[in-house]
Tab-separated table of C-alpha atoms in Angstrom:
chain	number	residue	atom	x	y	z
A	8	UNK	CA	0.000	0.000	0.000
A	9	UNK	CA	1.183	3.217	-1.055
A	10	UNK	CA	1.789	5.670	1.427
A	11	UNK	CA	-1.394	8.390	-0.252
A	12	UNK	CA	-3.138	5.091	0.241
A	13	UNK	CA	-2.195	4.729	3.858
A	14	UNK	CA	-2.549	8.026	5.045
A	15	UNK	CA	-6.354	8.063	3.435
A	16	UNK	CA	-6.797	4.578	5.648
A	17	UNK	CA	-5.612	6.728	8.862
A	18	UNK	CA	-7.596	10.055	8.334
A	19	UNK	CA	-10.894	7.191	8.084
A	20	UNK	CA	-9.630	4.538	10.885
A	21	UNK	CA	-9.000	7.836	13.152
A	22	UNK	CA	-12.559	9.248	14.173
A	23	UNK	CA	-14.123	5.802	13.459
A	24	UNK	CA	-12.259	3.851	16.296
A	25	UNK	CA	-13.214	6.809	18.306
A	26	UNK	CA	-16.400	6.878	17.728
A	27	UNK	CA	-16.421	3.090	18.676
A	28	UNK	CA	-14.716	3.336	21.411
A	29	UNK	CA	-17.377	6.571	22.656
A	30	UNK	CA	-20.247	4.068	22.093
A	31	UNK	CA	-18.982	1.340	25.497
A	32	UNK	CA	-17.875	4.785	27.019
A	33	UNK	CA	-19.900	7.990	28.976
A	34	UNK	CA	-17.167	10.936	28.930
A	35	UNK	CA	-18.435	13.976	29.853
A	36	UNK	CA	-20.190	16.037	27.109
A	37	UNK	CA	-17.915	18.817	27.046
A	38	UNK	CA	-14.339	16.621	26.585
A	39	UNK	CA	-16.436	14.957	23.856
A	40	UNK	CA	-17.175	18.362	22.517
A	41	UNK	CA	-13.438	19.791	22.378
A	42	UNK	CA	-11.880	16.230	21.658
A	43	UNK	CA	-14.794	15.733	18.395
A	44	UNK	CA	-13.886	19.457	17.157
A	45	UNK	CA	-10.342	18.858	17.778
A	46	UNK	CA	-10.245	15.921	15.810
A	47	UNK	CA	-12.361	17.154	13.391
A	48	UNK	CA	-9.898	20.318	13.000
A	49	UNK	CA	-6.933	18.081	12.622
A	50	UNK	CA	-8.549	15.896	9.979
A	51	UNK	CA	-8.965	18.732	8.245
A	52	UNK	CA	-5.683	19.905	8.436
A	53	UNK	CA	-5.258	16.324	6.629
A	54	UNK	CA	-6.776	16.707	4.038
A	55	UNK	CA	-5.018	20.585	3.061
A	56	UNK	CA	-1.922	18.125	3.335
A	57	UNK	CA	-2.889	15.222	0.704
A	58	UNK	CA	-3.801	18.496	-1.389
A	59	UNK	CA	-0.156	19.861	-1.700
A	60	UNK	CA	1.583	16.374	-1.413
A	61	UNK	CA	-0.573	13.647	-3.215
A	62	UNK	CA	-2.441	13.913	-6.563
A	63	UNK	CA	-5.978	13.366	-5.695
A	64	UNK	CA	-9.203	14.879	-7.726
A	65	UNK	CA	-9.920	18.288	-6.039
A	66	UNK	CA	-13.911	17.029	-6.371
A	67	UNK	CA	-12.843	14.406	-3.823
A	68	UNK	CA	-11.515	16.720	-1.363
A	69	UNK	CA	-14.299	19.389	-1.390
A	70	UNK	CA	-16.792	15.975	-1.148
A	71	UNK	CA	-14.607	15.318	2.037
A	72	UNK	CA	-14.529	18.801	3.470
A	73	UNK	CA	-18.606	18.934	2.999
A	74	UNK	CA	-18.906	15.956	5.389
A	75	UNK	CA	-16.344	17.488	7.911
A	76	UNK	CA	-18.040	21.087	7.906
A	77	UNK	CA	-21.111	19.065	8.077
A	78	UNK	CA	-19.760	17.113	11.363
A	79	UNK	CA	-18.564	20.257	12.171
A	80	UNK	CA	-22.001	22.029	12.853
A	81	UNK	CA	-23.554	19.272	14.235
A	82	UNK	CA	-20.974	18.404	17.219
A	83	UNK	CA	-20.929	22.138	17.747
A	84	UNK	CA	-24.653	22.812	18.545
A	85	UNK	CA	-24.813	19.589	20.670
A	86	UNK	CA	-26.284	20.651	24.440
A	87	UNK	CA	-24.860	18.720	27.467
A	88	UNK	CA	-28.055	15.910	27.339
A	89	UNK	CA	-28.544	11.987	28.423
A	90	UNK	CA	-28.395	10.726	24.474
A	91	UNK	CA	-25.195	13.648	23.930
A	92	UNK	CA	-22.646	10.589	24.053
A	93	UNK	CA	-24.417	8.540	21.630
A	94	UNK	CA	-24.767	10.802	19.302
A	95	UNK	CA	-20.982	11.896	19.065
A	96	UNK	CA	-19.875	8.243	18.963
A	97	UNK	CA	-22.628	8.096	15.955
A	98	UNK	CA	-21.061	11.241	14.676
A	99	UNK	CA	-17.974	10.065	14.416
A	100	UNK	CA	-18.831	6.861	13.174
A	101	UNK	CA	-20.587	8.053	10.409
A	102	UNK	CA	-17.647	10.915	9.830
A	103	UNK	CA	-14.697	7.865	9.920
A	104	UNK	CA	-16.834	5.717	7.664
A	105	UNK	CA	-18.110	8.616	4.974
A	106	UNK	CA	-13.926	9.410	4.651
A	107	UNK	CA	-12.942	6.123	4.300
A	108	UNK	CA	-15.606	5.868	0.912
A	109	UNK	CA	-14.697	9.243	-0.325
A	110	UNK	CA	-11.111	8.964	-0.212
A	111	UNK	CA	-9.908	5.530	-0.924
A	112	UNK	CA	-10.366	3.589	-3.729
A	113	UNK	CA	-11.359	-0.101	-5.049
A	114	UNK	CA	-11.642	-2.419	-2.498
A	115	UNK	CA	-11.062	-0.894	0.449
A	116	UNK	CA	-13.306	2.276	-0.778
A	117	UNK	CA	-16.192	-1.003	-0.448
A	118	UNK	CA	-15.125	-2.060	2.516
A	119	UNK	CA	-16.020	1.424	4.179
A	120	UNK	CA	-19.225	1.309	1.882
A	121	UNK	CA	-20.347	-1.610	2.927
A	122	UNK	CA	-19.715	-0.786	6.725
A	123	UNK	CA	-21.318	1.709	6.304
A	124	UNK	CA	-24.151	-0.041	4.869
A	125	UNK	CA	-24.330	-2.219	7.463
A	126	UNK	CA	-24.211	0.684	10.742
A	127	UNK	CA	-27.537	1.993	8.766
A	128	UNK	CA	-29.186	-1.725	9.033
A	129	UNK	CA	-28.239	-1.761	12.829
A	130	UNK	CA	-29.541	1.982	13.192
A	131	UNK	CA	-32.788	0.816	11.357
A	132	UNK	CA	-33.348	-2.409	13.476
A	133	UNK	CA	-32.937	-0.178	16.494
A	134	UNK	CA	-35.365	2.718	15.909
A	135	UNK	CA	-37.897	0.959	13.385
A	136	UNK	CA	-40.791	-1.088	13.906
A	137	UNK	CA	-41.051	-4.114	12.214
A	138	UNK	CA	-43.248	-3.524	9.505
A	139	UNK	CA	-43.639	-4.580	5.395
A	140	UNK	CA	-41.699	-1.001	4.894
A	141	UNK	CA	-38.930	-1.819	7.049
A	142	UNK	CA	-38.405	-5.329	6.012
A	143	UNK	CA	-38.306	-3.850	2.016
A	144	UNK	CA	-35.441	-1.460	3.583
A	145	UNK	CA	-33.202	-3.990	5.173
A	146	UNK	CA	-33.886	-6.299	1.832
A	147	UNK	CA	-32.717	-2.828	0.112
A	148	UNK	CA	-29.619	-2.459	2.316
A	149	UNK	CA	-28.462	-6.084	1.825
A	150	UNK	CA	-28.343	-6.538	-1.691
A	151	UNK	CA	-26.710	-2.658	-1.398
A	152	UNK	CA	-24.026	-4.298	0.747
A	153	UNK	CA	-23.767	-7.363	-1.620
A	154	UNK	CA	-23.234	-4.871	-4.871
A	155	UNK	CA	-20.811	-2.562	-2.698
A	156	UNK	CA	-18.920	-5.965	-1.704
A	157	UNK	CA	-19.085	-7.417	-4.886
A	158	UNK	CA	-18.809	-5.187	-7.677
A	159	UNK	CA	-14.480	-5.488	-7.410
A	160	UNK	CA	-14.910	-9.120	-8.363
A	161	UNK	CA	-17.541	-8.325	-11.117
A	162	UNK	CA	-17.278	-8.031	-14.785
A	163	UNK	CA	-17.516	-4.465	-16.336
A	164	UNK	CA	-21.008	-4.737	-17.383
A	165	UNK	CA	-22.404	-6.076	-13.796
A	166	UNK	CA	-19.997	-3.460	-11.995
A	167	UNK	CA	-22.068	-0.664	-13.884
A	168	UNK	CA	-25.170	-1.990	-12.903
A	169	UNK	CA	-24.515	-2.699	-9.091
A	170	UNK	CA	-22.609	1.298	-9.282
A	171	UNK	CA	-25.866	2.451	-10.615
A	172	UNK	CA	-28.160	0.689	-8.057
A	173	UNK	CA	-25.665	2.437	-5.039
A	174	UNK	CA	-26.300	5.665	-6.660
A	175	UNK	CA	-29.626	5.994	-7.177
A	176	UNK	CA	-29.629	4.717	-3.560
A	177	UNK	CA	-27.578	7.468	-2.185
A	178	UNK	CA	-28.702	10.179	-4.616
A	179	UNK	CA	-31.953	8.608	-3.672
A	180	UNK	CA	-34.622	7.965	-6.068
A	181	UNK	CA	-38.037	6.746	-6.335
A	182	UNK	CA	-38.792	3.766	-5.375
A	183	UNK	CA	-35.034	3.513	-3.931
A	184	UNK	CA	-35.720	6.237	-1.608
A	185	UNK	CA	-36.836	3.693	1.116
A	186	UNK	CA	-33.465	3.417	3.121
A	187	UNK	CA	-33.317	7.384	3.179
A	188	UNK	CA	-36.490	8.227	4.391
A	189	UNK	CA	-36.247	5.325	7.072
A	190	UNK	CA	-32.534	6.598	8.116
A	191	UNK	CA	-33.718	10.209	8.168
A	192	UNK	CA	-36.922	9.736	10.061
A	193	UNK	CA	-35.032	7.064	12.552
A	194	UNK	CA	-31.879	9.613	13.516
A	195	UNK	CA	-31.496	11.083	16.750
A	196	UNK	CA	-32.281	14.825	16.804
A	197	UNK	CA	-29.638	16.789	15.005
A	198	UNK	CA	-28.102	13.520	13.772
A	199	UNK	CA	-30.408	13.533	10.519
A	200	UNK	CA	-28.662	16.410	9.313
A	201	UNK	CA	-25.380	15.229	9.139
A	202	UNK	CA	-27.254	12.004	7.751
A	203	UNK	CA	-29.278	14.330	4.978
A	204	UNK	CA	-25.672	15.950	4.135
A	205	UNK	CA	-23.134	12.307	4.264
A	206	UNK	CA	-25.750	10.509	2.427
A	207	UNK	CA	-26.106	13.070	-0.931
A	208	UNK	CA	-22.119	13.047	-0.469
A	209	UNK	CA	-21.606	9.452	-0.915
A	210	UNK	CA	-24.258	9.411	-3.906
A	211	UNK	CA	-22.406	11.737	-5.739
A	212	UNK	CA	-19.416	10.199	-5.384
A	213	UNK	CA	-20.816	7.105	-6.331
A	214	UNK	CA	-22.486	9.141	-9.540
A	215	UNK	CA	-19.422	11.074	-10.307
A	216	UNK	CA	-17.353	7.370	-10.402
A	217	UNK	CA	-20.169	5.831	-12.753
A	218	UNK	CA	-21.240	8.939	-15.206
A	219	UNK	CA	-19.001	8.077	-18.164
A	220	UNK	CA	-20.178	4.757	-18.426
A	221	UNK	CA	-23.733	5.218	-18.596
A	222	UNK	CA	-24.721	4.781	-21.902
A	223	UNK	CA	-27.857	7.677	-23.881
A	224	UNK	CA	-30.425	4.865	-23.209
A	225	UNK	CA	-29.524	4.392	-19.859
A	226	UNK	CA	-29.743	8.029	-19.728
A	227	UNK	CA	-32.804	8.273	-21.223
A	228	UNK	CA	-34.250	5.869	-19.249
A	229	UNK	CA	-33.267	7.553	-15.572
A	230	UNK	CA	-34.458	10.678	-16.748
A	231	UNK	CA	-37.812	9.144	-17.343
A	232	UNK	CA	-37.305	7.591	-13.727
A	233	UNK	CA	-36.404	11.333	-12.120
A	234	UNK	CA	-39.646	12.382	-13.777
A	235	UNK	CA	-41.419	9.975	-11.850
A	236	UNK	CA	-39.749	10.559	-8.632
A	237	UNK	CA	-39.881	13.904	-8.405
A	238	UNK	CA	-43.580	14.291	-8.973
A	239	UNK	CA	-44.355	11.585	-6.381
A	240	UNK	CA	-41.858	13.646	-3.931
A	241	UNK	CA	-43.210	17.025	-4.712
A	242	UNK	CA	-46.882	15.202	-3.703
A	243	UNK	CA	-45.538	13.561	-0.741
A	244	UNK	CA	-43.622	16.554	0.745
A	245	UNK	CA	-47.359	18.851	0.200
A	246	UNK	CA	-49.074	16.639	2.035
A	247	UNK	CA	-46.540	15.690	4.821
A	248	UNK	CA	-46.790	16.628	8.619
A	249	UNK	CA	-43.665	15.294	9.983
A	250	UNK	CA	-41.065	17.637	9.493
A	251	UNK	CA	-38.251	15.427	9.171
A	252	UNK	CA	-40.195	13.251	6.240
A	253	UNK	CA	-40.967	16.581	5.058
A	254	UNK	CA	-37.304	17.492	4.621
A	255	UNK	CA	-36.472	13.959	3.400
A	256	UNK	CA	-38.815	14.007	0.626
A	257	UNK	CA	-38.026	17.973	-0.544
A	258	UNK	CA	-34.355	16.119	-0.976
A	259	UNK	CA	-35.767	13.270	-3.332
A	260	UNK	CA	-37.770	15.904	-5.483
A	261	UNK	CA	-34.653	17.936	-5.811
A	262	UNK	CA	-32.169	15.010	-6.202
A	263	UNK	CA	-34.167	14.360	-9.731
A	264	UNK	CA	-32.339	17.131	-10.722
A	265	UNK	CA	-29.403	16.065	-11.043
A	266	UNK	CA	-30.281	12.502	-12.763
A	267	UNK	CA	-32.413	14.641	-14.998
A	268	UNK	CA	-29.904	16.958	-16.049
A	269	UNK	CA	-26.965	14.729	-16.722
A	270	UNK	CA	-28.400	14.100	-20.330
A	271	UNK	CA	-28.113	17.302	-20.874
A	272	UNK	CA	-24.646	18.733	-19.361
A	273	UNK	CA	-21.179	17.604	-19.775
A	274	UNK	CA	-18.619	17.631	-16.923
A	275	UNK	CA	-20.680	16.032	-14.286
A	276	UNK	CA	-17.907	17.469	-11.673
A	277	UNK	CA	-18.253	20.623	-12.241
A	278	UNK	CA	-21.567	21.168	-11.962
A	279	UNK	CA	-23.415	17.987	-10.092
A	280	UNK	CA	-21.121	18.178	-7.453
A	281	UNK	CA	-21.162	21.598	-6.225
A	282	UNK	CA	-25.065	21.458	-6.761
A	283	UNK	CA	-25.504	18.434	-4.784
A	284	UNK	CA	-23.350	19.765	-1.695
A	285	UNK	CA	-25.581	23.115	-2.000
A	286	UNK	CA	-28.559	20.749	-1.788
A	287	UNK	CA	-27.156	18.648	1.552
A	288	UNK	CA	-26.372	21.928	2.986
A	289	UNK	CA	-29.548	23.754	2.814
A	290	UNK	CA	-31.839	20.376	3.472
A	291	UNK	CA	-29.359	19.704	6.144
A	292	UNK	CA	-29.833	23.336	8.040
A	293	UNK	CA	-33.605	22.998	7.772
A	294	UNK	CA	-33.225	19.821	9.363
A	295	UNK	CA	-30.658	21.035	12.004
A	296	UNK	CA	-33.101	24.112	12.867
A	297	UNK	CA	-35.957	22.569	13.189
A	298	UNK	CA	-34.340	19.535	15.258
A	299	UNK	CA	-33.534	22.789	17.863
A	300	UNK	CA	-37.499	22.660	18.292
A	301	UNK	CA	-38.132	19.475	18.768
A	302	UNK	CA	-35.100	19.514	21.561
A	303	UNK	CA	-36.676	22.180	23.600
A	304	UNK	CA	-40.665	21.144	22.602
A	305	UNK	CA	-40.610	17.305	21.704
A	306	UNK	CA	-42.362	19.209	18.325
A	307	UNK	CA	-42.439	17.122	15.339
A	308	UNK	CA	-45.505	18.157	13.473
A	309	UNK	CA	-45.785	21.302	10.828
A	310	UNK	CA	-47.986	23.669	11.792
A	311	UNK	CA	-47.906	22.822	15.723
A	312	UNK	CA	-45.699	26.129	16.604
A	313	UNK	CA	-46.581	29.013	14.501
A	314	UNK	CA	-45.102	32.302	14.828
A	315	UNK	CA	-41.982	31.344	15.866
A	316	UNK	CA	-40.072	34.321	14.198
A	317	UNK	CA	-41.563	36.803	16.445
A	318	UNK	CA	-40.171	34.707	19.710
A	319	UNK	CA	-37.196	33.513	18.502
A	320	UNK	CA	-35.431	35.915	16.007
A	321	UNK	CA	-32.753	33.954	15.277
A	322	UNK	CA	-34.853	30.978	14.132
A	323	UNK	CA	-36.967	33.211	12.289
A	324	UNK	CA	-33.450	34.527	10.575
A	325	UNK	CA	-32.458	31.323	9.801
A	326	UNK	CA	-35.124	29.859	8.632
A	327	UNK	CA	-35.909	33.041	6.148
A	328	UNK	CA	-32.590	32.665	4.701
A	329	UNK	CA	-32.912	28.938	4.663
A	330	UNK	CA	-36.103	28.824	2.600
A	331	UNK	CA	-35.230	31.951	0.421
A	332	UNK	CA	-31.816	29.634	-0.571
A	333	UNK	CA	-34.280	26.596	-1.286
A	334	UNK	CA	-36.678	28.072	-3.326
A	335	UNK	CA	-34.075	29.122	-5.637
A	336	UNK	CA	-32.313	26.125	-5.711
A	337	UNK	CA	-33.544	24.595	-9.085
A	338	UNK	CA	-31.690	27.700	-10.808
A	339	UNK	CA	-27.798	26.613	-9.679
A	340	UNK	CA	-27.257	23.444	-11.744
A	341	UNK	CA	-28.675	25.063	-14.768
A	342	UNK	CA	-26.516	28.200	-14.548
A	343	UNK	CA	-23.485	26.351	-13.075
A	344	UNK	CA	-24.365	23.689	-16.304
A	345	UNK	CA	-24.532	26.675	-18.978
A	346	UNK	CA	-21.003	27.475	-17.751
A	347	UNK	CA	-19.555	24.473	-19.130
A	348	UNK	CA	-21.470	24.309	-22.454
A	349	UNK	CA	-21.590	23.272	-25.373
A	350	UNK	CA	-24.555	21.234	-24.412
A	351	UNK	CA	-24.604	17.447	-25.771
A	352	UNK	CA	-26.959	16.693	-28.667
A	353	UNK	CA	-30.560	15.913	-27.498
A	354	UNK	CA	-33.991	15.032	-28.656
A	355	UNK	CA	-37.333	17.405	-28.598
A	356	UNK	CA	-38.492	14.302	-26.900
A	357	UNK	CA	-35.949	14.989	-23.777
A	358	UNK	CA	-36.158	18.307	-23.714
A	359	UNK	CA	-40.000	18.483	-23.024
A	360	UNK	CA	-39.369	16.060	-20.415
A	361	UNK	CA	-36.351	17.513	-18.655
A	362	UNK	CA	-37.941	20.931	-19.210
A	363	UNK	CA	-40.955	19.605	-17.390
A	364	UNK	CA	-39.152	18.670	-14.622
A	365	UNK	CA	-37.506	21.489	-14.341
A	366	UNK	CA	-40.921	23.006	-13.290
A	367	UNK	CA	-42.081	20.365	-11.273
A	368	UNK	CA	-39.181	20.604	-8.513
A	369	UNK	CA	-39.285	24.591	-8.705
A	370	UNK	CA	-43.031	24.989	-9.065
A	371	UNK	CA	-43.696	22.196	-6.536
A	372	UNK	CA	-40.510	23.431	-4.180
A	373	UNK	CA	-41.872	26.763	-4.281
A	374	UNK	CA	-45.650	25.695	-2.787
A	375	UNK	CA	-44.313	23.303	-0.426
A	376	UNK	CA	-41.495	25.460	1.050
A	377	UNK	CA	-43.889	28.294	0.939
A	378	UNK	CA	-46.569	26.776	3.045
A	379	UNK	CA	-43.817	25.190	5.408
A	380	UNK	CA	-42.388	28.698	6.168
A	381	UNK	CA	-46.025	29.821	6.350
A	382	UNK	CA	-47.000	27.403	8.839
A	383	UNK	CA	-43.688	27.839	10.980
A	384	UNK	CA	-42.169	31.187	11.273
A	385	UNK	CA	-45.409	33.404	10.686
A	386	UNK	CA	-48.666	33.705	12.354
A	387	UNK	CA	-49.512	34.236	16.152
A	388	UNK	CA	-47.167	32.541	18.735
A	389	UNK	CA	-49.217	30.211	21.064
A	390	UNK	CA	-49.457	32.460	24.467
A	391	UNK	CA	-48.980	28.619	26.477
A	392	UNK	CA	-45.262	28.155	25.553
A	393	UNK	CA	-42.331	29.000	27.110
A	394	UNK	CA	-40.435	30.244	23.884
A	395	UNK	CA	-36.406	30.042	23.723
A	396	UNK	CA	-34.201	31.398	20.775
A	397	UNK	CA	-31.734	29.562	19.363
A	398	UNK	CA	-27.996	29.980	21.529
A	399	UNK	CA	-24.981	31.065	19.658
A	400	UNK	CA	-23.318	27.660	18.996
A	401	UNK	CA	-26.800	27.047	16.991
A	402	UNK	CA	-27.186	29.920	15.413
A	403	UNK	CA	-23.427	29.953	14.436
A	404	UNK	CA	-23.835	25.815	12.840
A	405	UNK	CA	-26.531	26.980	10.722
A	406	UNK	CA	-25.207	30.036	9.552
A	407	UNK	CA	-22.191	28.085	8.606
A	408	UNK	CA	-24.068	25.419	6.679
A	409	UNK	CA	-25.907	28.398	4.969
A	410	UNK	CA	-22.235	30.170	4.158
A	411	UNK	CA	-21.217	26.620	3.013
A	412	UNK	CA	-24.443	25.764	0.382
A	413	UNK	CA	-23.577	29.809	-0.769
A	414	UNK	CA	-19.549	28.794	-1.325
A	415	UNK	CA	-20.444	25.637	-2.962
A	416	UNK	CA	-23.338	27.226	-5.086
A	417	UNK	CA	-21.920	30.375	-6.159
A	418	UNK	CA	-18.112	30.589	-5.841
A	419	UNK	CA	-16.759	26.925	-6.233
């Protein structure tokens, strides 16, 4: 092994056997605080290093840096609580595991994949019920783990089709969405962000490894399928309650996007990438505010707290600027596409049908964003709660997810 190779191994191995060794262990909240951002800080400082010394695709590294400022925000924001140390061992569990995919390659790139893989199973067979749905996850998650296993020791042809079924997993879409929406809706409180933002991360990876070998009918074919997906997504996110299914399913509708789009712009990098981390950001800062609700009311339903922008300023801030940067999201592939035109050669047939969903996610993100905002941030405050604003450490892990979706979407 190679010594780029090793050092990749170390920067994953590092916060994973920490995080292991946090989940037999109850340290005191704050040491897991400093030693998580410490780490954290130094891994960073890793990967500025494989940067100047190692050649290694700069999409790699700003995939990696996404999931640290990511892990980042989350660890920050954490308040001193019974489940803290369980969800920093998760964190950096998660963190080791989402490195170890991202920067090594082949085999032992599948290896982390497939642990991975297998930490969502356990999570799911801890916080689901057992019902139809969650038996058709873990069914999902096993043949994932099979393909992820697998696909080294698989001809070409078979490794393009098991790629393509971990994609569409991670960049979830309909009817693979299953595994997302049960991870998302299981996670402990601010943990589904980092989830919403690691998750995207790995599909594009996984998208940005398969794109050149996916042939126009194959193309064709999942832009038919993102179609499909996002409609039912846009639907299921209007009539959704539950905030974090809410979130969960806004991510599916505008995760078509990028499968739709690929037929029509070259130099997936350059464009999918940044657009996908701008789309983990803002989902994942949605997610992360309201999860500061539900920590101080146990609130999980839309439309239970209204008014909170008068109460809590901050929120309201945040959740403003949150929404504002969603409804608007639609426009940065296309712009950040047009930028690396020409455009390939395409049918009327696929432009009606990528122009079409084109509308769908903006029209449809526009309503359901709309009304969310609606019923959260405006309207009377209830006169029976005891409101709170956000504390700095929150407001400053938003505000630096929101600073990190503007980076990726309009500077990188």
């Amino acid at each position: 092994m190679n010594f780029d190779n090793t050092f990749s191994v170390i920067l994953a191995i590092t916060p994973l056997a920490l995080g292991i060794v946090w989940k037999f262990s109850n340290g005191s909240s704050n040491t897991l605080k400093s030693i998580g951002l410490t780490v954290i800080g130094a891994l960073a400082g890793g990967l500025v290093y494989m940067r100047s010394a190692f050649e290694i695709e700069p999409s790699i590294l700003f995939l990696a840096s996404a999931v640290l400022l990511s892990g980042f925000c989350v660890i920050l924001c954490q308040e001193d609580k019974q489940q803290t140390s369980a969800i920093y061992a998760s964190i950096m569990i998660i963190l080791g595991l989402g490195l170890g995919i991202l920067l090594n390659q082949a085999i032992v790139s599948r290896i982390f994949l497939g642990g991975l893989l297998g930490y969502i199973a356990i999570s799911q067979n801890r916080e689901q019920q057992n019902s139809f749905r969650t038996k058709i996850i873990f069914l999902h998650i096993t043949l994932a783990i099979i393909f992820s296993l697998g696909s080294v020791f698989m001809s070409n042809t078979l490794q393009i089709f098991a790629s393509l079924f971990l994609a569409v997993t991670f960049l979830p879409l309909a009817p693979f969405h299953l595994p997302f929406l049960g991870t998302i809706k299981g996670a402990k409180v601010t943990l589904a962000s980092f989830w919403i933002v690691v998750w995207l991360i790995i599909g594009l990876s996984e998208l940005n490894k398969l794109y050149s070998s996916l042939s126009t009918e194959m193309l064709f074919t999942l832009n038919l399928l993102a179609l499909v997906s996002a409609l039912y997504a846009s639907l299921a996110a209007l009539g959704q309650k539950f905030n974090r299914l809410f979130i969960a399913s806004a991510t599916v509708a505008h995760v078509a996007l990028i499968w739709g789009l690929l037929q029509v712009f070259p130099s997936f990098p350059k464009w999918g990438i940044p657009f996908g981390i701008t789309l983990g950001f803002v989902m994942g800062g949605i997610s992360l505010a309201f999860s500061f609700i539900r920590q101080r009311y146990g609130w999980k339903t839309l439309g239970k707290l209204p008014g909170l922008a008068s109460p809590m300023p901050r929120f309201g801030v945040v959740l403003v600027l949150l929404v504002s940067f969603a409804l608007f999201l639609p426009l940065f592939p296309v712009f950040s596409g047009l930028l690396v035109m020409p455009t390939i050669a395409i049918h009327d047939v696929e432009i009606v049908l990528i122009s079409f969903l084109f509308l769908v996610v903006w029209l449809g993100g526009s309503w359901y964003f709309l009304q969310m905002l609606h019923q959260t941030a405006f309207g009377e405050a209830r006169s029976d709660v005891p409101y709170f604003d956000l504390r700095l450490t929150e407001f400053v892990a938003v505000s630096a997810l929101l600073l990190g979706a503007g980076y990726s979407g309009f500077i990188y």
